Amino acid sequence: MGTTLSTLTNLAIYIALVVIGAFIGSRKGVRSRPLVWVSKLQFVALMILIVTLGVNLGANDEVISSLGQIGLAALFITVLAMVGSILFLSLLRRFVLKLDRYGLPKGAAQAEEQETHSAGKADNSLTKWIVIAVVLGMLAGRFVLPPAVTAHCGTVINFGLYLLLFMVGMDMGKQGTLISDIKAAGFQVLLVPVAVCAGTLVFAALAGLFLPLGIKDSMAAASGMGWYSLAPTLLAPYSLSVSAVAFLSNVMREIFSILFIPLVARYIGYVECAALPGAAAMDTVLPVVVGATHERITIYSFTSGVVLSLAVPILVPAIVALPF
């Protein structure tokens, strides 16, 4: 009950920050100004957030100790789960949502303009800075910073995330297309988390064919959808080994998402970026998705993350209860 209440509270805060930011950004006095500092501050805040995430992981003995024991199994499950979620969402985007790779309706007049504009936005430079930030953070958390400092990482992450979500909302408001983006997405946006979930579980089951864990336990490990703080807790009474694999796999999913979103945006599609982080698409990884794509993709990413986050407490026990 406490976990569910905490999840709902966080969702309310995230939604409120994005809405408030969008309202302020849509004001005529704000939209008429260039506000170049907003994008620069957003980049700095993103780097601080990612460094802090790295510090938090580097200082976590459970993460470090798990790397040698169960790292390959977790890696295999994570890679296949992410590939599956991208594949399923790509099929959904093309044949059901009927959107082009930029998340625009096929044949839309903006498509050509978007292609020209995006060439300089979703490039590989963001990946370079993200890699540097994660590596430096993990090294600092493991070898430099004392526990008295790393103990406050959670607070820094929360406040950094609040600031980023507020600025993402401002960007959406400044674009002046928020209402039209919501209308364009429609109720079909709810199919995005369904595709992500289905792709994750199907390909995790495929991974189980080649691992000692088997199909059911591989699916259970991936069913956290990137929520590495909840899924292992739910799986611990079932199996400590599966819980450990789930923990490391979901940690990997968040890190790999941060690293590869700019590449997916550039070479596969904007909407598919929402598939990579799973549940984290609504919070820590949302600014990375928006930064590598376009503000309109916020609708897809945020909605997918919310639905998947609410589904995890139901999905994990359901898979554990499967009769095989």
mmCIF file of C-alpha atoms in Angstrom:
data_model
loop_
_atom_site.group_PDB
_atom_site.id
_atom_site.type_symbol
_atom_site.label_atom_id
_atom_site.label_comp_id
_atom_site.label_asym_id
_atom_site.label_seq_id
_atom_site.Cartn_x
_atom_site.Cartn_y
_atom_site.Cartn_z
ATOM 1 C CA MET A 1 0.000 0.000 0.000
ATOM 2 C CA GLY A 2 2.829 2.366 0.877
ATOM 3 C CA THR A 3 4.532 1.741 -2.471
ATOM 4 C CA THR A 4 1.319 2.375 -4.390
ATOM 5 C CA LEU A 5 0.640 5.602 -2.480
ATOM 6 C CA SER A 6 4.205 6.782 -3.075
ATOM 7 C CA THR A 7 3.880 6.033 -6.788
ATOM 8 C CA LEU A 8 0.615 7.971 -7.069
ATOM 9 C CA THR A 9 2.094 10.908 -5.126
ATOM 10 C CA ASN A 10 5.107 11.062 -7.429
ATOM 11 C CA LEU A 11 2.868 10.866 -10.494
ATOM 12 C CA ALA A 12 0.791 13.775 -9.211
ATOM 13 C CA ILE A 13 3.927 15.873 -8.627
ATOM 14 C CA TYR A 14 5.364 15.067 -12.071
ATOM 15 C CA ILE A 15 2.110 15.859 -13.858
ATOM 16 C CA ALA A 16 1.663 19.096 -11.883
ATOM 17 C CA LEU A 17 5.189 20.291 -12.719
ATOM 18 C CA VAL A 18 4.781 19.609 -16.444
ATOM 19 C CA VAL A 19 1.354 21.296 -16.511
ATOM 20 C CA ILE A 20 2.554 24.364 -14.579
ATOM 21 C CA GLY A 21 5.608 24.657 -16.820
ATOM 22 C CA ALA A 22 3.465 24.340 -19.947
ATOM 23 C CA PHE A 23 1.043 27.001 -18.657
ATOM 24 C CA ILE A 24 3.848 29.470 -17.933
ATOM 25 C CA GLY A 25 5.597 28.717 -21.223
ATOM 26 C CA SER A 26 2.395 29.297 -23.187
ATOM 27 C CA ARG A 27 1.936 32.849 -21.827
ATOM 28 C CA LYS A 28 2.340 35.494 -24.508
ATOM 29 C CA GLY A 29 5.022 37.378 -22.571
ATOM 30 C CA VAL A 30 7.122 34.221 -22.266
ATOM 31 C CA ARG A 31 6.615 32.955 -25.827
ATOM 32 C CA SER A 32 7.653 36.317 -27.291
ATOM 33 C CA ARG A 33 11.106 36.056 -25.722
ATOM 34 C CA PRO A 34 13.907 33.775 -26.967
ATOM 35 C CA LEU A 35 14.882 32.584 -23.449
ATOM 36 C CA VAL A 36 18.079 30.903 -24.683
ATOM 37 C CA TRP A 37 19.089 30.297 -21.063
ATOM 38 C CA VAL A 38 16.251 27.792 -20.637
ATOM 39 C CA SER A 39 17.801 25.225 -22.992
ATOM 40 C CA LYS A 40 21.257 25.792 -21.527
ATOM 41 C CA LEU A 41 19.979 25.408 -17.970
ATOM 42 C CA GLN A 42 18.078 22.297 -19.016
ATOM 43 C CA PHE A 43 21.272 20.733 -20.403
ATOM 44 C CA VAL A 44 23.238 21.572 -17.246
ATOM 45 C CA ALA A 45 20.481 20.204 -15.021
ATOM 46 C CA LEU A 46 20.328 17.038 -17.143
ATOM 47 C CA MET A 47 24.073 16.478 -16.783
ATOM 48 C CA ILE A 48 23.867 17.013 -13.008
ATOM 49 C CA LEU A 49 20.994 14.534 -12.819
ATOM 50 C CA ILE A 50 22.853 11.889 -14.829
ATOM 51 C CA VAL A 51 26.087 12.367 -12.868
ATOM 52 C CA THR A 52 24.139 11.983 -9.633
ATOM 53 C CA LEU A 53 22.470 8.830 -10.941
ATOM 54 C CA GLY A 54 25.937 7.496 -11.737
ATOM 55 C CA VAL A 55 27.179 8.384 -8.244
ATOM 56 C CA ASN A 56 24.183 6.649 -6.719
ATOM 57 C CA LEU A 57 24.851 3.480 -8.712
ATOM 58 C CA GLY A 58 28.614 3.528 -8.157
ATOM 59 C CA ALA A 59 28.117 3.797 -4.409
ATOM 60 C CA ASN A 60 25.650 0.888 -4.385
ATOM 61 C CA ASP A 61 27.523 -2.248 -3.297
ATOM 62 C CA GLU A 62 24.679 -4.456 -4.538
ATOM 63 C CA VAL A 63 25.057 -3.152 -8.093
ATOM 64 C CA ILE A 64 28.833 -3.581 -8.091
ATOM 65 C CA SER A 65 28.813 -7.044 -6.522
ATOM 66 C CA SER A 66 26.124 -8.250 -8.929
ATOM 67 C CA LEU A 67 28.136 -7.374 -12.010
ATOM 68 C CA GLY A 68 30.389 -10.418 -11.816
ATOM 69 C CA GLN A 69 27.825 -12.935 -10.596
ATOM 70 C CA ILE A 70 24.773 -12.410 -12.745
ATOM 71 C CA GLY A 71 25.886 -9.694 -15.130
ATOM 72 C CA LEU A 72 25.747 -11.724 -18.350
ATOM 73 C CA ALA A 73 22.254 -13.072 -17.713
ATOM 74 C CA ALA A 74 20.963 -9.609 -16.794
ATOM 75 C CA LEU A 75 22.696 -8.093 -19.822
ATOM 76 C CA PHE A 76 21.201 -10.652 -22.208
ATOM 77 C CA ILE A 77 17.682 -10.174 -20.824
ATOM 78 C CA THR A 78 18.001 -6.382 -20.878
ATOM 79 C CA VAL A 79 19.264 -6.149 -24.460
ATOM 80 C CA LEU A 80 16.592 -8.477 -25.833
ATOM 81 C CA ALA A 81 13.834 -6.797 -23.807
ATOM 82 C CA MET A 82 14.816 -3.366 -25.141
ATOM 83 C CA VAL A 83 15.090 -4.649 -28.718
ATOM 84 C CA GLY A 84 11.671 -6.260 -28.420
ATOM 85 C CA SER A 85 10.056 -3.123 -27.030
ATOM 86 C CA ILE A 86 11.509 -1.022 -29.856
ATOM 87 C CA LEU A 87 10.366 -3.544 -32.490
ATOM 88 C CA PHE A 88 6.802 -3.779 -31.170
ATOM 89 C CA LEU A 89 6.472 -0.012 -30.784
ATOM 90 C CA SER A 90 7.908 0.565 -34.261
ATOM 91 C CA LEU A 91 5.293 -1.771 -35.736
ATOM 92 C CA LEU A 92 2.590 0.052 -33.758
ATOM 93 C CA ARG A 93 3.813 3.458 -34.948
ATOM 94 C CA ARG A 94 3.948 2.461 -38.605
ATOM 95 C CA PHE A 95 0.846 0.330 -39.061
ATOM 96 C CA VAL A 96 -1.578 1.419 -36.328
ATOM 97 C CA LEU A 97 -0.705 4.976 -35.327
ATOM 98 C CA LYS A 98 0.441 5.657 -38.915
ATOM 99 C CA LEU A 99 3.133 8.116 -37.896
ATOM 100 C CA ASP A 100 6.409 8.828 -39.641
ATOM 101 C CA ARG A 101 9.754 8.485 -37.892
ATOM 102 C CA TYR A 102 9.376 11.983 -36.417
ATOM 103 C CA GLY A 103 6.053 11.176 -34.774
ATOM 104 C CA LEU A 104 4.067 13.152 -37.355
ATOM 105 C CA PRO A 105 1.101 11.806 -39.348
ATOM 106 C CA LYS A 106 2.389 10.301 -42.591
ATOM 107 C CA GLY A 107 2.283 12.829 -45.386
ATOM 108 C CA ALA A 108 2.042 15.797 -43.001
ATOM 109 C CA ALA A 109 3.246 19.113 -44.368
ATOM 110 C CA GLN A 110 5.624 19.515 -41.415
ATOM 111 C CA ALA A 111 7.486 16.272 -42.163
ATOM 112 C CA GLU A 112 9.988 17.747 -44.615
ATOM 113 C CA GLU A 113 10.607 20.760 -42.378
ATOM 114 C CA GLN A 114 11.027 18.457 -39.379
ATOM 115 C CA GLU A 115 13.600 16.342 -41.234
ATOM 116 C CA THR A 116 15.719 19.397 -41.925
ATOM 117 C CA HIS A 117 15.347 20.717 -38.373
ATOM 118 C CA SER A 118 16.063 17.406 -36.658
ATOM 119 C CA ALA A 119 19.362 16.844 -38.416
ATOM 120 C CA GLY A 120 21.059 19.077 -35.906
ATOM 121 C CA LYS A 121 19.055 18.100 -32.846
ATOM 122 C CA ALA A 122 19.080 14.348 -32.427
ATOM 123 C CA ASP A 123 22.771 13.923 -33.101
ATOM 124 C CA ASN A 124 25.400 11.877 -31.324
ATOM 125 C CA SER A 125 26.861 14.730 -29.279
ATOM 126 C CA LEU A 126 24.287 14.175 -26.540
ATOM 127 C CA THR A 127 25.367 10.537 -26.308
ATOM 128 C CA LYS A 128 28.973 11.625 -25.780
ATOM 129 C CA TRP A 129 28.093 13.904 -22.874
ATOM 130 C CA ILE A 130 25.798 11.287 -21.355
ATOM 131 C CA VAL A 131 28.514 8.613 -21.449
ATOM 132 C CA ILE A 132 31.009 10.971 -19.832
ATOM 133 C CA ALA A 133 28.522 11.985 -17.135
ATOM 134 C CA VAL A 134 27.553 8.391 -16.251
ATOM 135 C CA VAL A 135 31.149 7.144 -16.139
ATOM 136 C CA LEU A 136 32.404 10.075 -14.055
ATOM 137 C CA GLY A 137 29.464 9.733 -11.692
ATOM 138 C CA MET A 138 29.970 6.007 -11.125
ATOM 139 C CA LEU A 139 33.720 6.416 -10.592
ATOM 140 C CA ALA A 140 33.158 9.262 -8.144
ATOM 141 C CA GLY A 141 30.496 7.318 -6.264
ATOM 142 C CA ARG A 142 32.704 4.245 -6.026
ATOM 143 C CA PHE A 143 36.146 5.680 -5.309
ATOM 144 C CA VAL A 144 35.970 9.374 -4.374
ATOM 145 C CA LEU A 145 32.857 10.527 -2.532
ATOM 146 C CA PRO A 146 32.274 9.429 1.088
ATOM 147 C CA PRO A 147 29.003 7.742 2.150
ATOM 148 C CA ALA A 148 27.961 10.944 3.928
ATOM 149 C CA VAL A 149 27.784 12.636 0.522
ATOM 150 C CA THR A 150 26.356 9.786 -1.569
ATOM 151 C CA ALA A 151 23.574 9.349 1.002
ATOM 152 C CA HIS A 152 22.034 12.588 -0.317
ATOM 153 C CA CYS A 153 21.965 11.470 -3.981
ATOM 154 C CA GLY A 154 18.260 10.693 -3.791
ATOM 155 C CA THR A 155 17.436 14.241 -2.734
ATOM 156 C CA VAL A 156 19.583 15.749 -5.501
ATOM 157 C CA ILE A 157 17.985 13.434 -8.077
ATOM 158 C CA ASN A 158 14.480 14.397 -6.953
ATOM 159 C CA PHE A 159 15.078 18.152 -7.078
ATOM 160 C CA GLY A 160 16.986 17.881 -10.368
ATOM 161 C CA LEU A 161 14.129 15.884 -11.816
ATOM 162 C CA TYR A 162 11.551 18.410 -10.620
ATOM 163 C CA LEU A 163 13.491 21.222 -12.305
ATOM 164 C CA LEU A 164 13.853 19.282 -15.558
ATOM 165 C CA LEU A 165 10.188 18.336 -15.722
ATOM 166 C CA PHE A 166 9.189 21.946 -15.132
ATOM 167 C CA MET A 167 11.458 23.115 -17.976
ATOM 168 C CA VAL A 168 10.196 20.344 -20.271
ATOM 169 C CA GLY A 169 6.712 21.730 -19.620
ATOM 170 C CA MET A 170 7.917 25.246 -20.431
ATOM 171 C CA ASP A 171 9.341 24.036 -23.738
ATOM 172 C CA MET A 172 6.038 22.394 -24.567
ATOM 173 C CA GLY A 173 4.165 25.599 -23.741
ATOM 174 C CA LYS A 174 6.535 27.790 -25.782
ATOM 175 C CA GLN A 175 6.009 25.607 -28.853
ATOM 176 C CA GLY A 176 2.337 26.585 -28.781
ATOM 177 C CA THR A 177 1.269 23.159 -30.074
ATOM 178 C CA LEU A 178 0.493 21.371 -26.786
ATOM 179 C CA ILE A 179 -3.267 21.042 -27.347
ATOM 180 C CA SER A 180 -2.850 19.986 -30.970
ATOM 181 C CA ASP A 181 -0.195 17.410 -29.957
ATOM 182 C CA ILE A 182 -2.565 15.894 -27.396
ATOM 183 C CA LYS A 183 -5.379 15.784 -29.949
ATOM 184 C CA ALA A 184 -3.055 14.242 -32.537
ATOM 185 C CA ALA A 185 -1.982 11.520 -30.110
ATOM 186 C CA GLY A 186 -5.559 10.768 -28.994
ATOM 187 C CA PHE A 187 -6.541 7.706 -27.015
ATOM 188 C CA GLN A 188 -4.261 5.622 -29.210
ATOM 189 C CA VAL A 189 -1.367 6.892 -27.105
ATOM 190 C CA LEU A 190 -2.429 4.264 -24.542
ATOM 191 C CA LEU A 191 -1.358 1.584 -27.018
ATOM 192 C CA VAL A 192 2.264 2.695 -26.639
ATOM 193 C CA PRO A 193 2.818 1.172 -23.164
ATOM 194 C CA VAL A 194 0.960 -1.962 -24.289
ATOM 195 C CA ALA A 195 3.415 -2.388 -27.162
ATOM 196 C CA VAL A 196 6.400 -1.686 -24.908
ATOM 197 C CA CYS A 197 5.211 -4.202 -22.320
ATOM 198 C CA ALA A 198 4.432 -6.885 -24.907
ATOM 199 C CA GLY A 199 7.757 -6.467 -26.675
ATOM 200 C CA THR A 200 9.652 -6.572 -23.380
ATOM 201 C CA LEU A 201 8.001 -9.768 -22.147
ATOM 202 C CA VAL A 202 8.039 -11.651 -25.472
ATOM 203 C CA PHE A 203 11.737 -11.043 -26.030
ATOM 204 C CA ALA A 204 12.578 -11.690 -22.363
ATOM 205 C CA ALA A 205 10.868 -15.065 -22.794
ATOM 206 C CA LEU A 206 13.027 -15.608 -25.868
ATOM 207 C CA ALA A 207 16.099 -14.850 -23.755
ATOM 208 C CA GLY A 208 14.908 -17.443 -21.259
ATOM 209 C CA LEU A 209 15.223 -20.143 -23.908
ATOM 210 C CA PHE A 210 18.990 -19.701 -23.791
ATOM 211 C CA LEU A 211 19.494 -19.036 -20.070
ATOM 212 C CA PRO A 212 19.449 -21.348 -17.031
ATOM 213 C CA LEU A 213 16.788 -19.053 -15.550
ATOM 214 C CA GLY A 214 14.206 -20.306 -17.996
ATOM 215 C CA ILE A 215 11.321 -18.486 -19.666
ATOM 216 C CA LYS A 216 9.217 -17.613 -16.606
ATOM 217 C CA ASP A 217 12.055 -16.248 -14.476
ATOM 218 C CA SER A 218 13.500 -14.256 -17.377
ATOM 219 C CA MET A 219 10.091 -12.662 -17.912
ATOM 220 C CA ALA A 220 9.816 -11.962 -14.185
ATOM 221 C CA ALA A 221 13.229 -10.265 -14.185
ATOM 222 C CA ALA A 222 12.227 -8.018 -17.096
ATOM 223 C CA SER A 223 8.712 -7.291 -15.818
ATOM 224 C CA GLY A 224 10.001 -4.440 -13.640
ATOM 225 C CA MET A 225 10.102 -2.386 -16.875
ATOM 226 C CA GLY A 226 13.146 -0.477 -15.637
ATOM 227 C CA TRP A 227 11.829 0.132 -12.097
ATOM 228 C CA TYR A 228 14.842 -1.305 -10.323
ATOM 229 C CA SER A 229 13.801 -0.205 -6.835
ATOM 230 C CA LEU A 230 10.434 -2.017 -6.856
ATOM 231 C CA ALA A 231 10.714 -5.164 -8.976
ATOM 232 C CA PRO A 232 13.502 -6.823 -6.912
ATOM 233 C CA THR A 233 11.520 -6.193 -3.719
ATOM 234 C CA LEU A 234 8.454 -7.903 -5.178
ATOM 235 C CA LEU A 235 10.549 -10.835 -6.432
ATOM 236 C CA ALA A 236 12.606 -11.405 -3.274
ATOM 237 C CA PRO A 237 10.025 -13.691 -1.560
ATOM 238 C CA TYR A 238 9.821 -15.750 -4.772
ATOM 239 C CA SER A 239 13.553 -16.134 -5.495
ATOM 240 C CA LEU A 240 16.582 -14.161 -4.322
ATOM 241 C CA SER A 241 18.534 -15.078 -7.446
ATOM 242 C CA VAL A 242 15.753 -13.866 -9.753
ATOM 243 C CA SER A 243 15.449 -10.742 -7.590
ATOM 244 C CA ALA A 244 19.165 -10.042 -8.074
ATOM 245 C CA VAL A 245 18.909 -10.532 -11.854
ATOM 246 C CA ALA A 246 15.868 -8.241 -11.940
ATOM 247 C CA PHE A 247 17.689 -5.557 -9.988
ATOM 248 C CA LEU A 248 20.705 -5.495 -12.265
ATOM 249 C CA SER A 249 18.659 -5.877 -15.443
ATOM 250 C CA ASN A 250 16.413 -2.938 -14.599
ATOM 251 C CA VAL A 251 19.418 -0.804 -13.620
ATOM 252 C CA MET A 252 20.971 -1.643 -16.984
ATOM 253 C CA ARG A 253 17.760 -0.709 -18.781
ATOM 254 C CA GLU A 254 17.792 2.804 -17.358
ATOM 255 C CA ILE A 255 21.504 3.335 -18.060
ATOM 256 C CA PHE A 256 21.339 1.899 -21.590
ATOM 257 C CA SER A 257 18.258 4.011 -22.313
ATOM 258 C CA ILE A 258 20.076 7.190 -21.383
ATOM 259 C CA LEU A 259 22.988 6.184 -23.603
ATOM 260 C CA PHE A 260 21.122 4.977 -26.683
ATOM 261 C CA ILE A 261 18.065 7.231 -26.940
ATOM 262 C CA PRO A 262 19.899 9.779 -29.146
ATOM 263 C CA LEU A 263 20.913 6.967 -31.529
ATOM 264 C CA VAL A 264 17.399 5.513 -31.670
ATOM 265 C CA ALA A 265 16.015 8.998 -32.364
ATOM 266 C CA ARG A 266 18.455 9.500 -35.202
ATOM 267 C CA TYR A 267 18.283 6.127 -36.904
ATOM 268 C CA ILE A 268 14.943 4.500 -35.971
ATOM 269 C CA GLY A 269 12.256 6.939 -34.831
ATOM 270 C CA TYR A 270 11.233 9.507 -32.250
ATOM 271 C CA VAL A 271 8.289 7.602 -30.758
ATOM 272 C CA GLU A 272 10.457 4.480 -30.327
ATOM 273 C CA CYS A 273 12.596 6.411 -27.825
ATOM 274 C CA ALA A 274 9.744 6.024 -25.332
ATOM 275 C CA ALA A 275 10.179 2.246 -25.503
ATOM 276 C CA LEU A 276 13.743 2.091 -24.192
ATOM 277 C CA PRO A 277 13.344 3.268 -20.562
ATOM 278 C CA GLY A 278 10.034 1.551 -19.803
ATOM 279 C CA ALA A 279 8.638 2.965 -16.559
ATOM 280 C CA ALA A 280 11.409 5.591 -16.361
ATOM 281 C CA ALA A 281 10.019 7.240 -19.508
ATOM 282 C CA MET A 282 7.880 9.414 -17.237
ATOM 283 C CA ASP A 283 10.615 10.741 -14.953
ATOM 284 C CA THR A 284 14.418 10.409 -14.982
ATOM 285 C CA VAL A 285 14.726 9.575 -18.696
ATOM 286 C CA LEU A 286 11.955 11.888 -19.961
ATOM 287 C CA PRO A 287 14.288 14.899 -20.408
ATOM 288 C CA VAL A 288 16.667 12.720 -22.452
ATOM 289 C CA VAL A 289 13.792 11.595 -24.697
ATOM 290 C CA VAL A 290 12.603 15.166 -25.250
ATOM 291 C CA GLY A 291 16.140 16.485 -25.718
ATOM 292 C CA ALA A 292 16.875 13.942 -28.441
ATOM 293 C CA THR A 293 13.513 14.217 -30.222
ATOM 294 C CA HIS A 294 10.825 16.909 -29.954
ATOM 295 C CA GLU A 295 8.524 18.322 -27.280
ATOM 296 C CA ARG A 296 5.495 16.595 -28.832
ATOM 297 C CA ILE A 297 7.029 13.179 -27.986
ATOM 298 C CA THR A 298 6.544 14.101 -24.312
ATOM 299 C CA ILE A 299 2.928 12.910 -24.619
ATOM 300 C CA TYR A 300 3.986 9.435 -25.731
ATOM 301 C CA SER A 301 6.886 9.081 -23.302
ATOM 302 C CA PHE A 302 5.114 10.420 -20.224
ATOM 303 C CA THR A 303 1.925 8.423 -20.819
ATOM 304 C CA SER A 304 3.877 5.220 -21.433
ATOM 305 C CA GLY A 305 5.925 5.679 -18.263
ATOM 306 C CA VAL A 306 2.848 6.385 -16.130
ATOM 307 C CA VAL A 307 0.922 3.341 -17.351
ATOM 308 C CA LEU A 308 3.914 1.002 -17.045
ATOM 309 C CA SER A 309 4.713 2.283 -13.539
ATOM 310 C CA LEU A 310 1.167 1.559 -12.429
ATOM 311 C CA ALA A 311 1.298 -1.856 -14.106
ATOM 312 C CA VAL A 312 4.530 -3.108 -12.500
ATOM 313 C CA PRO A 313 3.027 -3.907 -9.036
ATOM 314 C CA ILE A 314 0.393 -6.014 -10.819
ATOM 315 C CA LEU A 315 2.546 -7.476 -13.580
ATOM 316 C CA VAL A 316 5.392 -8.869 -11.448
ATOM 317 C CA PRO A 317 3.171 -10.950 -9.088
ATOM 318 C CA ALA A 318 1.077 -12.097 -12.072
ATOM 319 C CA ILE A 319 4.124 -13.523 -13.843
ATOM 320 C CA VAL A 320 5.360 -15.165 -10.636
ATOM 321 C CA ALA A 321 1.954 -16.858 -10.317
ATOM 322 C CA LEU A 322 2.152 -18.433 -13.789
ATOM 323 C CA PRO A 323 1.769 -22.250 -13.502
ATOM 324 C CA PHE A 324 5.032 -23.237 -15.191
#
